[in-house]
Amino acid sequence: MGAGGGGGGSKRRAQRSGRGPAAAAMRDERGSRRAQPIGSLSAWSDLPGAPSLVAPLPSPHGGGRRRPMGGGRAGRRGRGPGGEGRERRARYGGVPAAVRERVRAAAAMSPVWSLGAGLLLLLLWVRHRGLEAVLVHHRWVFVCLFLLPLSILFDVYYQLRAWAVWRLHSAPRQHAQRVRHIQAQVREWKNEGSKRYMCTGRPGWLTVSLRVGKYKKIHKNIMINLMDVLEVDSERQVVRVEPLVTMGQLTAHLNPMGWTIPVVPELDDLTVGGLIMGTGIESSSHIYGLFQHTCVAYELVLADGSLVRCSPTENSDLFYAVPWSCGTLGFLVAAEIKMIPAKKYVKIHYEPVRGLQKICEKFTEESKKKENSFVEGLVYSLEEAVIMTGVLTDEAEQSKINRIGNYYKPWFFKHVEKYLKADRTGVEYIPARHYYHRHTRSIFWELQDIIPFGNNPIFRYLFGWMVPPKISLLKLTQGEAIRKLYEQHHVVQDMLVPMKSLEKSIQTFHVDLNVYPLWLCPFILPNNPGMVHPKGDEAELYVDIGAYGEPKRKQFEARASMRQMEKFVRSVHGFQMLYADCYMTREEFWDMFDGSLYHKLREQMNCKDAFPEVYDKICKAARH
């Protein structure tokens, strides 16, 4: 008795103290209940007062071992009288249907709740840091969450629209109607007394230029909705297009037909009108010249509302004066561009070069070879570069094909840099359209400043298909703080200088800016009339030096540094692309550009009261 009584007391003490087998069993049971996933039916059955989903079955040893209800061969297999009902009851244990639906709904909604919680935390973080601080210092958050999806929607809409217009063959008929509407707007402006200058009604943020023109708010906006391919003439090898057709749209249209244009500027969103009224260049320009030199005719609505066509043999003065005029001689409504047969691939050769003198010598040598379909250079430091040459071909070694345009591929300039780091040459075959738009996904190398991890393999594989964000949307959402930050700490410039001044030019870029990589693109500049031509009487080989990024020069000051650069470019008889910030005075501007033909035509065609002078549209004071 004493022993038995002592054993019972020790058991009770063990249970109270949390020791012994019984206590351990209780702890295990409580732990198993806590371990059940939220929303699972087995967890429901363990809640107090809830119907049991499993029932204890008698055991030969009297234990509480559990087995599913409906046991037995017939019950388990659903056979025999009432087997199916027993199986259903065993599965749900009598849980009411409404409760089961709530549990399922909760499980289904858990990703939504997680997303909602994440967005709430993001909004709280934005509120804590301040929207302006986030947009300036963490802009990638806004770009990834909002601008990338919006950019995809923009692309899908415009691609579907272009496809539908071409399939329905409605572009030529609509074109004539839209041109008449433009003429009517100009005549209306004239009847109102010509009180204000005219300009295109396209919002400034939709352009690819770095800044938004202030003049849009005070000038008479003429709506020009011309964005279609009008005609592909295979016999003349000419494509006729409207001014808002983009390079991506045009190559997508022509390449399946076996055609392309001689000069395809790299970024998808560059428009024909912008490339004519401003300028455009590509690594094939050492053969064909600038984009304007591949055009054979323009159609414009003039200040009096008349429609004229100009070419080298018809209204030739106007034809040569239109390029670089930025829409100050008339409204461009159509252009005819040369076509050349397309091929499947570009066979590209990468060659690392070290030493500034050797870089310039090699680049100049390759640029003079007409057998090179393409020539391009990426300068990664004052003494390091990769020179690339390419040839169009229909044949390719399968093992060397690189579809660099695929969304999961490394950004092109990073891919090229691998050859420099490995100090080896290489040969690849890139599909032609991928090559034409090789710098699009990373906007050359600008995207690395917006999404610092954008070239990370994980990001490329998961989200690379949404890249790049639309430049127009980046401008639209660029607040005053970001604008000032970019103006003082960011450079986007293209300077066109004679090839013979390349070495001196790179040294000047290094001293005044110290921005890398630098983009080198050669082009032949014919001695045609107009604002841009060589100093001598013959065509001359030039090079475009593109600087995009944050200057590393100590004590960089945007205005002073750029004025120094502009002075140097004028001294070597070079030119500044007009999309970028221009700090020159009016006198300095017309010292750089030849305005003789331009001013003559503005006088003859009564443009002075209709359109501002080109300087007044592109100078720093005219943009913000």
Coordinates of C-alpha atoms in Angstrom, one line a residue:
M1 CA 0.0 0.0 0.0
G2 CA 2.6 2.4 1.0
A3 CA 4.5 1.7 -2.1
G4 CA 1.4 1.9 -4.2
G5 CA 0.4 5.1 -2.5
G6 CA 3.9 6.6 -2.9
G7 CA 3.9 5.7 -6.7
G8 CA 0.6 7.5 -7.3
G9 CA 1.8 10.6 -5.5
S10 CA 5.0 10.6 -7.5
K11 CA 3.0 10.4 -10.7
R12 CA 0.9 13.3 -9.7
R13 CA 3.9 15.3 -8.8
A14 CA 5.6 14.4 -12.0
Q15 CA 2.6 15.6 -14.0
R16 CA 2.5 18.9 -12.0
S17 CA 6.2 19.5 -12.5
G18 CA 6.1 18.7 -16.2
R19 CA 8.2 15.5 -16.0
G20 CA 7.3 11.9 -16.6
P21 CA 5.8 10.1 -19.6
A22 CA 2.3 11.4 -19.1
A23 CA 3.4 15.0 -19.1
A24 CA 5.6 14.4 -22.1
A25 CA 2.6 12.9 -23.9
M26 CA 0.6 16.0 -23.1
R27 CA 3.4 18.3 -24.3
D28 CA 3.7 16.3 -27.5
E29 CA -0.1 16.6 -28.1
R30 CA 0.0 20.3 -27.5
G31 CA 3.0 20.7 -29.7
S32 CA 1.4 18.8 -32.6
R33 CA -1.7 21.0 -32.3
R34 CA 0.5 24.1 -32.6
A35 CA 2.4 22.7 -35.5
Q36 CA -0.7 22.3 -37.6
P37 CA -0.9 24.8 -40.5
I38 CA -3.5 27.5 -40.2
G39 CA -6.5 26.8 -42.3
S40 CA -5.9 23.0 -42.4
L41 CA -8.9 20.7 -41.5
S42 CA -6.8 18.7 -39.0
A43 CA -6.1 21.8 -37.1
W44 CA -9.8 22.6 -37.1
S45 CA -10.6 19.3 -35.5
D46 CA -8.3 20.0 -32.6
L47 CA -10.0 23.2 -31.6
P48 CA -12.1 23.0 -28.5
G49 CA -15.7 22.1 -29.3
A50 CA -15.1 21.4 -32.9
P51 CA -16.4 18.2 -34.5
S52 CA -13.7 15.5 -34.7
L53 CA -12.3 14.6 -38.0
V54 CA -10.8 11.4 -36.7
A55 CA -12.2 8.9 -34.2
P56 CA -10.4 6.6 -31.8
L57 CA -10.8 2.9 -32.6
P58 CA -10.7 0.2 -30.0
S59 CA -7.3 -1.4 -29.6
P60 CA -6.5 -4.8 -28.3
H61 CA -4.4 -3.1 -25.7
G62 CA -7.0 -0.5 -24.8
G63 CA -4.8 2.3 -26.3
G64 CA -6.1 5.5 -27.9
R65 CA -4.5 4.9 -31.3
R66 CA -6.4 6.8 -33.9
R67 CA -7.5 5.6 -37.3
P68 CA -9.6 7.3 -39.9
M69 CA -13.3 6.8 -39.7
G70 CA -14.8 4.4 -42.2
G71 CA -11.9 1.9 -41.7
G72 CA -12.0 -1.5 -43.2
R73 CA -11.4 -2.5 -46.7
A74 CA -14.8 -1.5 -48.0
G75 CA -14.8 1.8 -46.2
R76 CA -11.3 2.7 -47.3
R77 CA -11.9 1.9 -50.9
G78 CA -15.4 3.4 -50.9
R79 CA -17.1 0.1 -51.8
G80 CA -19.9 -1.6 -50.0
P81 CA -23.2 -0.2 -48.6
G82 CA -22.7 3.5 -47.7
G83 CA -19.0 3.3 -48.4
E84 CA -18.9 6.6 -50.4
G85 CA -20.8 8.4 -47.7
R86 CA -18.5 7.1 -45.0
E87 CA -15.5 8.2 -47.0
R88 CA -16.9 11.7 -47.4
R89 CA -17.7 11.8 -43.7
A90 CA -14.3 10.5 -42.8
R91 CA -12.7 13.2 -45.0
Y92 CA -14.6 16.1 -43.6
G93 CA -15.6 14.7 -40.2
G94 CA -19.0 16.4 -40.2
V95 CA -17.6 19.9 -40.6
P96 CA -20.4 22.2 -41.9
A97 CA -20.1 23.1 -45.6
A98 CA -20.0 26.8 -44.9
V99 CA -17.1 26.4 -42.6
R100 CA -15.2 24.3 -45.1
E101 CA -15.8 27.0 -47.7
R102 CA -14.4 29.6 -45.4
V103 CA -11.3 27.6 -44.7
R104 CA -10.8 27.1 -48.5
A105 CA -11.3 30.8 -49.1
A106 CA -8.9 31.8 -46.4
A107 CA -6.2 29.5 -47.9
A108 CA -6.9 30.9 -51.4
M109 CA -6.7 34.5 -50.2
S110 CA -3.5 34.1 -48.3
P111 CA -1.3 35.3 -51.3
V112 CA -3.6 38.3 -51.7
W113 CA -3.3 39.2 -48.0
S114 CA 0.5 38.8 -48.3
L115 CA 0.6 41.2 -51.2
G116 CA -1.7 43.6 -49.5
A117 CA 0.5 43.5 -46.4
G118 CA 3.6 44.1 -48.5
L119 CA 2.0 47.1 -50.2
L120 CA 0.9 48.5 -46.9
L121 CA 4.4 48.2 -45.5
L122 CA 5.8 49.9 -48.7
L123 CA 3.4 52.8 -48.3
L124 CA 4.3 53.2 -44.7
W125 CA 7.9 53.2 -45.6
V126 CA 7.3 55.8 -48.3
R127 CA 5.4 58.0 -45.9
H128 CA 8.2 57.7 -43.3
R129 CA 11.0 58.6 -45.7
G130 CA 9.0 61.1 -47.8
L131 CA 7.9 60.6 -51.4
E132 CA 10.5 62.9 -52.8
A133 CA 13.4 61.2 -50.9
V134 CA 12.2 57.8 -52.2
L135 CA 11.9 59.0 -55.8
V136 CA 15.4 60.6 -55.7
H137 CA 17.4 58.0 -53.7
H138 CA 15.4 54.8 -54.3
R139 CA 13.9 55.5 -57.7
W140 CA 14.1 51.9 -58.7
V141 CA 11.2 51.1 -56.3
F142 CA 8.9 53.4 -58.3
V143 CA 10.3 52.3 -61.6
C144 CA 9.9 48.5 -60.9
L145 CA 6.5 48.7 -59.3
F146 CA 4.8 51.2 -61.7
L147 CA 6.8 52.3 -64.7
L148 CA 7.9 48.8 -66.0
P149 CA 4.3 47.5 -66.0
L150 CA 3.0 50.7 -67.6
S151 CA 5.8 50.5 -70.3
I152 CA 4.6 47.0 -71.2
L153 CA 1.0 48.2 -71.6
F154 CA 2.3 51.0 -73.8
D155 CA 4.2 48.6 -76.0
V156 CA 1.4 46.1 -76.3
Y157 CA -1.1 48.9 -77.3
Y158 CA 1.1 50.4 -80.0
Q159 CA 2.1 47.1 -81.4
L160 CA -1.5 45.9 -81.7
R161 CA -2.5 49.2 -83.2
A162 CA 0.3 49.1 -85.8
W163 CA -0.6 45.5 -86.7
A164 CA -4.3 46.3 -87.1
V165 CA -3.7 49.4 -89.2
W166 CA -1.4 47.5 -91.6
R167 CA -3.7 44.5 -91.9
L168 CA -6.7 46.7 -92.7
H169 CA -4.6 48.8 -95.2
S170 CA -6.2 51.9 -93.7
A171 CA -3.0 54.0 -93.3
P172 CA -2.9 55.7 -96.7
R173 CA -6.6 56.7 -96.5
Q174 CA -6.3 57.9 -92.9
H175 CA -3.0 59.7 -93.8
A176 CA -4.6 62.0 -96.3
Q177 CA -7.4 62.8 -93.9
R178 CA -5.0 63.6 -91.1
V179 CA -2.8 65.8 -93.2
R180 CA -5.9 67.8 -94.2
H181 CA -6.7 68.2 -90.5
I182 CA -3.2 69.6 -89.9
Q183 CA -3.6 72.0 -92.8
A184 CA -6.9 73.2 -91.4
Q185 CA -5.3 73.8 -88.0
V186 CA -2.6 76.0 -89.6
R187 CA -5.2 78.0 -91.6
E188 CA -7.2 78.5 -88.4
W189 CA -4.1 79.8 -86.7
K190 CA -3.6 82.2 -89.6
N191 CA -7.2 83.4 -89.5
E192 CA -6.8 84.1 -85.8
G193 CA -4.1 86.6 -86.6
S194 CA -1.0 84.5 -86.2
K195 CA -0.5 85.9 -82.7
R196 CA 1.6 83.0 -81.4
Y197 CA 4.2 80.7 -82.7
M198 CA 3.1 77.2 -83.7
C199 CA 4.6 73.9 -82.6
T200 CA 3.6 70.3 -82.6
G201 CA 1.0 69.3 -80.0
R202 CA 2.8 66.2 -79.0
P203 CA 3.5 66.4 -75.2
G204 CA 7.1 67.2 -74.4
W205 CA 7.4 64.2 -72.1
L206 CA 6.8 61.8 -75.0
T207 CA 10.0 62.9 -76.8
V208 CA 13.3 61.1 -76.2
S209 CA 15.2 64.3 -75.6
L210 CA 16.4 64.7 -72.1
R211 CA 14.4 67.8 -71.3
V212 CA 10.8 69.0 -71.8
G213 CA 10.4 72.2 -73.8
K214 CA 8.8 75.1 -72.0
Y215 CA 7.5 76.6 -75.3
K216 CA 4.8 74.0 -75.5
K217 CA 2.8 75.9 -72.9
I218 CA 2.8 79.2 -74.8
H219 CA 2.8 78.3 -78.4
K220 CA -0.2 77.2 -80.6
N221 CA -0.2 73.4 -80.4
I222 CA -0.9 71.7 -83.8
M223 CA -2.1 68.1 -83.2
I224 CA -0.1 65.7 -85.4
N225 CA -1.2 62.1 -85.0
L226 CA 0.9 60.4 -87.7
M227 CA 2.5 57.1 -86.6
D228 CA 2.0 54.6 -89.4
V229 CA 4.0 52.9 -92.2
L230 CA 2.4 54.0 -95.4
E231 CA 4.0 52.1 -98.2
V232 CA 6.9 49.7 -98.9
D233 CA 8.0 50.1 -102.5
S234 CA 10.3 47.2 -103.3
E235 CA 11.0 48.3 -106.9
R236 CA 12.3 51.7 -105.8
Q237 CA 13.7 50.3 -102.6
V238 CA 12.0 53.0 -100.6
V239 CA 9.7 52.9 -97.6
R240 CA 7.3 55.8 -97.0
V241 CA 6.4 56.5 -93.4
E242 CA 4.8 59.0 -91.1
P243 CA 7.0 61.0 -88.7
L244 CA 6.0 59.3 -85.4
V245 CA 7.0 55.8 -86.7
T246 CA 9.6 54.4 -84.3
M247 CA 12.7 52.5 -85.2
G248 CA 11.4 49.4 -83.3
Q249 CA 8.2 49.6 -85.3
L250 CA 9.9 50.1 -88.6
T251 CA 12.4 47.2 -88.3
A252 CA 9.7 44.9 -87.0
H253 CA 7.7 45.8 -90.1
L254 CA 10.5 45.5 -92.7
N255 CA 12.7 42.6 -91.5
P256 CA 10.1 39.9 -92.2
M257 CA 9.8 41.3 -95.7
G258 CA 13.5 40.9 -96.2
W259 CA 14.3 44.6 -96.0
T260 CA 15.9 47.0 -93.6
I261 CA 17.0 50.7 -93.6
P262 CA 20.7 51.5 -94.0
V263 CA 21.0 53.5 -90.7
V264 CA 19.0 52.1 -87.7
P265 CA 19.6 54.2 -84.6
E266 CA 19.7 51.8 -81.6
L267 CA 16.9 52.8 -79.3
D268 CA 13.4 51.4 -80.2
D269 CA 11.5 54.6 -79.3
L270 CA 13.4 57.0 -81.6
T271 CA 11.0 58.3 -84.2
V272 CA 11.6 59.1 -87.9
G273 CA 10.6 62.7 -87.3
G274 CA 13.0 63.2 -84.4
L275 CA 15.9 61.6 -86.4
I276 CA 15.3 64.0 -89.3
M277 CA 14.5 67.2 -87.5
G278 CA 17.3 66.4 -85.0
T279 CA 19.7 63.8 -86.2
G280 CA 20.4 60.1 -85.9
I281 CA 23.4 57.8 -86.2
E282 CA 24.4 54.1 -86.2
S283 CA 27.5 51.9 -86.5
S284 CA 26.8 51.7 -90.3
S285 CA 27.0 55.5 -90.7
H286 CA 30.7 55.3 -91.8
I287 CA 29.2 54.0 -95.1
Y288 CA 25.8 55.7 -95.3
G289 CA 26.2 58.9 -93.3
L290 CA 23.7 60.2 -90.7
F291 CA 20.0 59.2 -90.8
Q292 CA 19.1 62.3 -92.8
H293 CA 21.4 61.1 -95.6
T294 CA 19.4 58.0 -96.1
C295 CA 16.2 59.9 -96.8
V296 CA 15.2 60.7 -100.4
A297 CA 12.1 62.9 -99.9
Y298 CA 10.1 64.8 -97.2
E299 CA 6.5 66.1 -97.2
L300 CA 5.8 69.2 -95.1
V301 CA 2.9 71.4 -94.3
L302 CA 4.2 75.0 -94.4
A303 CA 3.3 78.1 -92.5
D304 CA 0.6 79.1 -95.1
G305 CA -1.1 75.6 -94.8
S306 CA 0.2 74.3 -98.1
L307 CA 1.5 70.8 -98.6
V308 CA 4.9 70.5 -100.4
R309 CA 7.2 67.6 -101.3
C310 CA 10.9 68.2 -101.4
S311 CA 13.8 66.0 -102.6
P312 CA 17.4 66.6 -104.0
T313 CA 15.7 67.5 -107.3
E314 CA 12.5 69.1 -106.2
N315 CA 12.5 72.1 -103.8
S316 CA 16.1 71.1 -103.1
D317 CA 16.9 74.0 -100.8
L318 CA 14.1 73.0 -98.4
F319 CA 15.2 69.4 -98.6
Y320 CA 18.7 70.2 -97.4
A321 CA 17.5 72.8 -94.8
V322 CA 15.0 70.5 -93.0
P323 CA 17.5 68.3 -91.1
W324 CA 18.5 69.8 -87.7
S325 CA 15.8 72.5 -88.1
C326 CA 13.7 71.0 -85.2
G327 CA 10.4 71.8 -86.9
T328 CA 11.0 75.5 -87.5
L329 CA 10.5 75.4 -91.2
G330 CA 7.2 73.4 -91.4
F331 CA 5.5 70.4 -90.1
L332 CA 6.9 67.1 -91.3
V333 CA 4.0 64.7 -92.3
A334 CA 5.9 62.0 -94.3
A335 CA 9.3 60.8 -95.3
E336 CA 10.7 58.5 -97.9
I337 CA 13.7 56.4 -96.7
K338 CA 16.0 54.1 -98.7
M339 CA 15.8 50.4 -98.0
I340 CA 18.5 47.7 -98.4
P341 CA 18.2 43.9 -98.4
A342 CA 18.2 42.5 -94.9
K343 CA 20.3 39.5 -93.8
K344 CA 19.8 37.2 -90.9
Y345 CA 22.9 37.8 -88.8
V346 CA 25.6 40.2 -88.0
K347 CA 29.0 38.5 -87.7
I348 CA 30.7 40.7 -85.0
H349 CA 34.3 40.7 -84.1
Y350 CA 35.4 42.0 -80.6
E351 CA 38.9 43.2 -80.1
P352 CA 40.2 44.7 -76.8
V353 CA 42.7 47.5 -77.3
R354 CA 44.9 49.2 -74.7
G355 CA 46.6 52.6 -74.9
L356 CA 44.8 55.7 -76.1
Q357 CA 46.9 56.2 -79.2
K358 CA 46.4 52.6 -80.3
I359 CA 42.6 52.8 -79.6
C360 CA 42.3 55.8 -81.9
E361 CA 44.5 54.3 -84.6
K362 CA 42.6 51.0 -84.6
F363 CA 39.2 52.7 -84.6
T364 CA 40.2 55.0 -87.5
E365 CA 41.6 52.1 -89.5
E366 CA 38.4 50.0 -89.2
S367 CA 36.1 53.0 -89.9
K368 CA 37.8 53.5 -93.2
K369 CA 37.1 50.0 -94.4
K370 CA 34.0 49.8 -96.5
E371 CA 33.9 46.0 -96.2
N372 CA 32.9 46.5 -92.5
S373 CA 29.1 46.8 -92.4
F374 CA 29.3 48.1 -88.8
V375 CA 32.0 49.8 -86.7
E376 CA 31.6 50.7 -83.1
G377 CA 33.8 51.3 -80.0
L378 CA 33.2 51.2 -76.3
V379 CA 35.8 53.1 -74.3
Y380 CA 35.9 51.8 -70.7
S381 CA 38.7 54.1 -69.4
L382 CA 41.2 56.5 -70.9
E383 CA 43.5 53.6 -71.9
E384 CA 41.0 50.7 -72.4
A385 CA 38.5 50.0 -75.1
V386 CA 36.8 47.3 -77.2
I387 CA 36.6 47.9 -81.0
M388 CA 33.8 46.0 -82.7
T389 CA 33.4 45.4 -86.4
G390 CA 30.5 43.6 -88.0
V391 CA 29.5 42.1 -91.4
L392 CA 26.0 41.2 -92.5
T393 CA 25.6 37.5 -93.4
D394 CA 22.9 34.8 -93.9
E395 CA 25.1 32.0 -92.6
A396 CA 26.2 31.4 -89.0
E397 CA 28.0 28.9 -86.9
Q398 CA 25.3 27.6 -84.6
S399 CA 27.6 27.3 -81.6
K400 CA 28.5 31.0 -81.9
I401 CA 25.0 32.5 -82.2
N402 CA 24.2 35.0 -79.5
R403 CA 20.6 36.2 -79.3
I404 CA 21.7 39.2 -77.2
G405 CA 18.3 40.8 -77.5
N406 CA 16.6 38.1 -75.4
Y407 CA 15.3 39.5 -72.1
Y408 CA 17.4 37.2 -69.9
K409 CA 20.7 38.0 -71.7
P410 CA 23.4 40.3 -70.1
W411 CA 23.2 43.9 -71.1
F412 CA 25.3 44.5 -74.3
F413 CA 27.9 46.8 -72.8
K414 CA 28.5 44.4 -69.9
H415 CA 28.8 41.5 -72.4
V416 CA 31.4 43.5 -74.4
E417 CA 33.3 44.3 -71.3
K418 CA 34.0 40.6 -70.6
Y419 CA 36.3 40.5 -73.6
L420 CA 38.3 43.4 -72.2
K421 CA 38.5 41.8 -68.8
A422 CA 39.6 38.5 -70.3
D423 CA 41.9 40.3 -72.7
R424 CA 40.8 38.1 -75.6
T425 CA 39.2 38.6 -79.0
G426 CA 36.0 36.9 -80.0
V427 CA 33.6 36.3 -82.8
E428 CA 29.8 36.0 -82.5
Y429 CA 26.8 35.9 -84.8
I430 CA 24.0 38.1 -83.5
P431 CA 20.5 38.1 -85.2
A432 CA 20.3 41.3 -87.2
R433 CA 17.3 42.8 -85.4
H434 CA 18.9 42.0 -82.0
Y435 CA 22.0 43.8 -83.2
Y436 CA 20.1 46.9 -84.4
H437 CA 18.6 47.3 -80.9
R438 CA 21.4 46.0 -78.9
H439 CA 21.6 49.0 -76.6
T440 CA 17.8 49.3 -76.1
R441 CA 17.3 47.1 -73.0
S442 CA 19.9 49.0 -70.9
I443 CA 19.3 52.4 -72.6
F444 CA 23.0 52.2 -73.5
W445 CA 24.2 52.1 -69.8
E446 CA 21.7 54.6 -68.3
L447 CA 19.5 52.0 -66.7
Q448 CA 22.3 50.9 -64.3
D449 CA 21.8 54.3 -62.5
I450 CA 18.1 53.8 -62.3
I451 CA 17.9 50.1 -61.5
P452 CA 21.4 49.3 -60.0
F453 CA 20.7 45.5 -59.9
G454 CA 19.1 45.4 -63.4
N455 CA 21.9 43.3 -64.9
N456 CA 21.7 40.7 -62.1
P457 CA 20.9 37.3 -63.5
I458 CA 18.0 36.8 -61.1
F459 CA 16.4 40.1 -62.0
R460 CA 16.9 39.5 -65.7
Y461 CA 15.3 36.1 -65.6
L462 CA 12.3 37.2 -63.5
F463 CA 11.7 40.8 -64.7
G464 CA 14.0 41.3 -67.7
W465 CA 11.0 40.9 -70.1
M466 CA 9.6 44.2 -68.8
V467 CA 12.8 46.2 -69.4
P468 CA 13.4 49.0 -70.3
P469 CA 11.0 51.5 -68.8
K470 CA 9.8 54.1 -71.4
I471 CA 12.0 57.1 -71.5
S472 CA 8.9 59.2 -71.9
L473 CA 7.4 57.8 -68.7
L474 CA 10.7 58.4 -66.8
K475 CA 10.5 62.0 -67.9
L476 CA 6.8 62.3 -67.0
T477 CA 7.4 61.1 -63.5
Q478 CA 10.6 63.1 -63.0
G479 CA 10.0 65.6 -60.2
E480 CA 11.8 68.9 -59.7
A481 CA 14.2 67.4 -57.3
I482 CA 15.3 64.6 -59.7
R483 CA 15.5 67.1 -62.6
K484 CA 17.9 69.3 -60.6
L485 CA 19.8 66.3 -59.5
Y486 CA 20.3 65.1 -63.0
E487 CA 21.1 68.5 -64.3
Q488 CA 24.0 69.0 -61.9
H489 CA 25.2 65.4 -61.5
H490 CA 24.4 63.6 -64.8
V491 CA 25.5 64.1 -68.4
V492 CA 23.8 62.9 -71.6
Q493 CA 25.7 64.4 -74.6
D494 CA 26.7 63.4 -78.1
M495 CA 29.5 65.5 -79.7
L496 CA 30.3 65.0 -83.4
V497 CA 34.0 65.7 -84.1
P498 CA 36.3 65.0 -87.1
M499 CA 38.0 61.7 -86.8
K500 CA 41.4 63.3 -87.0
S501 CA 40.6 65.0 -83.6
L502 CA 39.5 61.8 -81.9
E503 CA 42.5 61.4 -79.5
K504 CA 42.4 65.0 -78.4
S505 CA 38.6 64.8 -78.0
I506 CA 38.7 61.7 -75.7
Q507 CA 41.4 63.5 -73.6
T508 CA 39.1 66.5 -73.3
F509 CA 36.1 64.4 -72.4
H510 CA 38.3 62.7 -69.7
V511 CA 39.4 66.0 -68.2
D512 CA 36.1 67.9 -68.3
L513 CA 33.7 65.0 -67.6
N514 CA 35.5 61.7 -66.7
V515 CA 32.4 59.7 -67.7
Y516 CA 32.8 56.0 -68.8
P517 CA 32.0 54.1 -70.9
L518 CA 32.2 56.4 -73.9
W519 CA 30.4 55.4 -77.1
L520 CA 32.3 55.8 -80.4
C521 CA 30.4 55.7 -83.7
P522 CA 32.0 56.8 -87.0
F523 CA 30.1 58.5 -89.8
I524 CA 30.9 60.0 -93.2
L525 CA 29.7 63.6 -93.5
P526 CA 29.0 64.6 -97.1
N527 CA 29.5 68.2 -98.3
N528 CA 25.8 68.9 -98.7
P529 CA 24.1 72.3 -98.1
G530 CA 22.5 72.8 -94.7
M531 CA 23.3 73.4 -91.1
V532 CA 25.8 70.6 -90.8
H533 CA 28.6 69.9 -93.3
P534 CA 32.5 69.6 -93.3
K535 CA 34.6 72.6 -93.2
G536 CA 36.2 71.7 -96.6
D537 CA 34.7 71.0 -100.0
E538 CA 34.8 67.2 -99.7
A539 CA 33.2 64.6 -97.5
E540 CA 35.0 63.9 -94.3
L541 CA 35.0 61.1 -91.7
Y542 CA 33.6 62.1 -88.3
V543 CA 33.0 60.3 -85.1
D544 CA 30.2 60.6 -82.6
I545 CA 31.4 60.5 -79.0
G546 CA 28.6 59.8 -76.6
A547 CA 28.9 60.4 -72.9
Y548 CA 26.1 59.2 -70.7
G549 CA 26.3 58.9 -66.9
E550 CA 27.6 60.6 -63.8
P551 CA 30.8 62.6 -64.2
K552 CA 33.6 61.5 -61.9
R553 CA 35.5 64.7 -62.3
K554 CA 36.0 66.4 -58.9
Q555 CA 34.1 69.7 -58.4
F556 CA 32.0 69.1 -61.6
E557 CA 29.8 72.0 -62.4
A558 CA 27.4 71.3 -65.2
R559 CA 27.2 74.7 -66.9
A560 CA 30.9 75.5 -66.7
S561 CA 32.0 72.1 -67.8
M562 CA 29.6 71.8 -70.7
R563 CA 30.5 75.3 -71.9
Q564 CA 34.1 74.2 -71.9
M565 CA 33.2 71.1 -73.9
E566 CA 31.1 73.2 -76.4
K567 CA 34.0 75.6 -76.9
F568 CA 36.4 72.7 -77.7
V569 CA 33.9 71.1 -80.2
R570 CA 33.5 74.5 -82.0
S571 CA 37.3 74.8 -82.2
V572 CA 37.7 71.5 -84.1
H573 CA 34.7 72.3 -86.3
G574 CA 32.4 69.7 -84.6
F575 CA 28.7 69.7 -83.8
Q576 CA 26.6 69.1 -80.7
M577 CA 23.5 67.0 -81.0
L578 CA 20.5 69.2 -80.3
Y579 CA 18.5 66.8 -78.0
A580 CA 21.0 67.5 -75.2
D581 CA 21.5 70.5 -72.9
C582 CA 22.9 73.4 -74.8
Y583 CA 24.6 76.2 -72.9
M584 CA 25.9 78.2 -75.9
T585 CA 24.8 81.7 -76.6
R586 CA 23.0 82.5 -79.9
E587 CA 26.3 83.8 -81.4
E588 CA 28.2 80.7 -80.4
F589 CA 25.4 78.4 -81.7
W590 CA 25.5 80.0 -85.2
D591 CA 29.3 79.8 -85.1
M592 CA 29.0 76.0 -84.7
F593 CA 26.2 75.6 -87.3
D594 CA 25.9 77.0 -90.8
G595 CA 22.7 79.1 -90.7
S596 CA 22.9 80.7 -94.2
L597 CA 20.5 78.4 -96.0
Y598 CA 18.2 78.1 -93.0
H599 CA 17.7 81.8 -92.5
K600 CA 17.3 82.4 -96.2
L601 CA 14.4 79.9 -96.3
R602 CA 12.8 81.3 -93.1
E603 CA 12.7 84.7 -94.8
Q604 CA 11.3 83.3 -98.1
M605 CA 8.6 81.1 -96.6
N606 CA 7.4 83.6 -93.9
C607 CA 8.5 81.4 -91.1
K608 CA 9.6 84.1 -88.7
D609 CA 6.0 84.8 -87.5
A610 CA 5.0 81.1 -87.6
F611 CA 7.9 79.2 -85.9
P612 CA 10.6 80.2 -83.4
E613 CA 14.2 80.1 -84.5
V614 CA 15.8 76.7 -83.8
Y615 CA 18.1 78.2 -81.1
D616 CA 15.1 79.3 -79.2
K617 CA 13.8 75.8 -79.1
I618 CA 16.9 73.9 -78.0
C619 CA 18.8 76.3 -75.8
K620 CA 19.0 75.6 -72.0
A621 CA 16.6 78.5 -71.2
A622 CA 13.9 76.9 -73.4
R623 CA 13.9 73.6 -71.6
H624 CA 13.4 72.3 -68.1

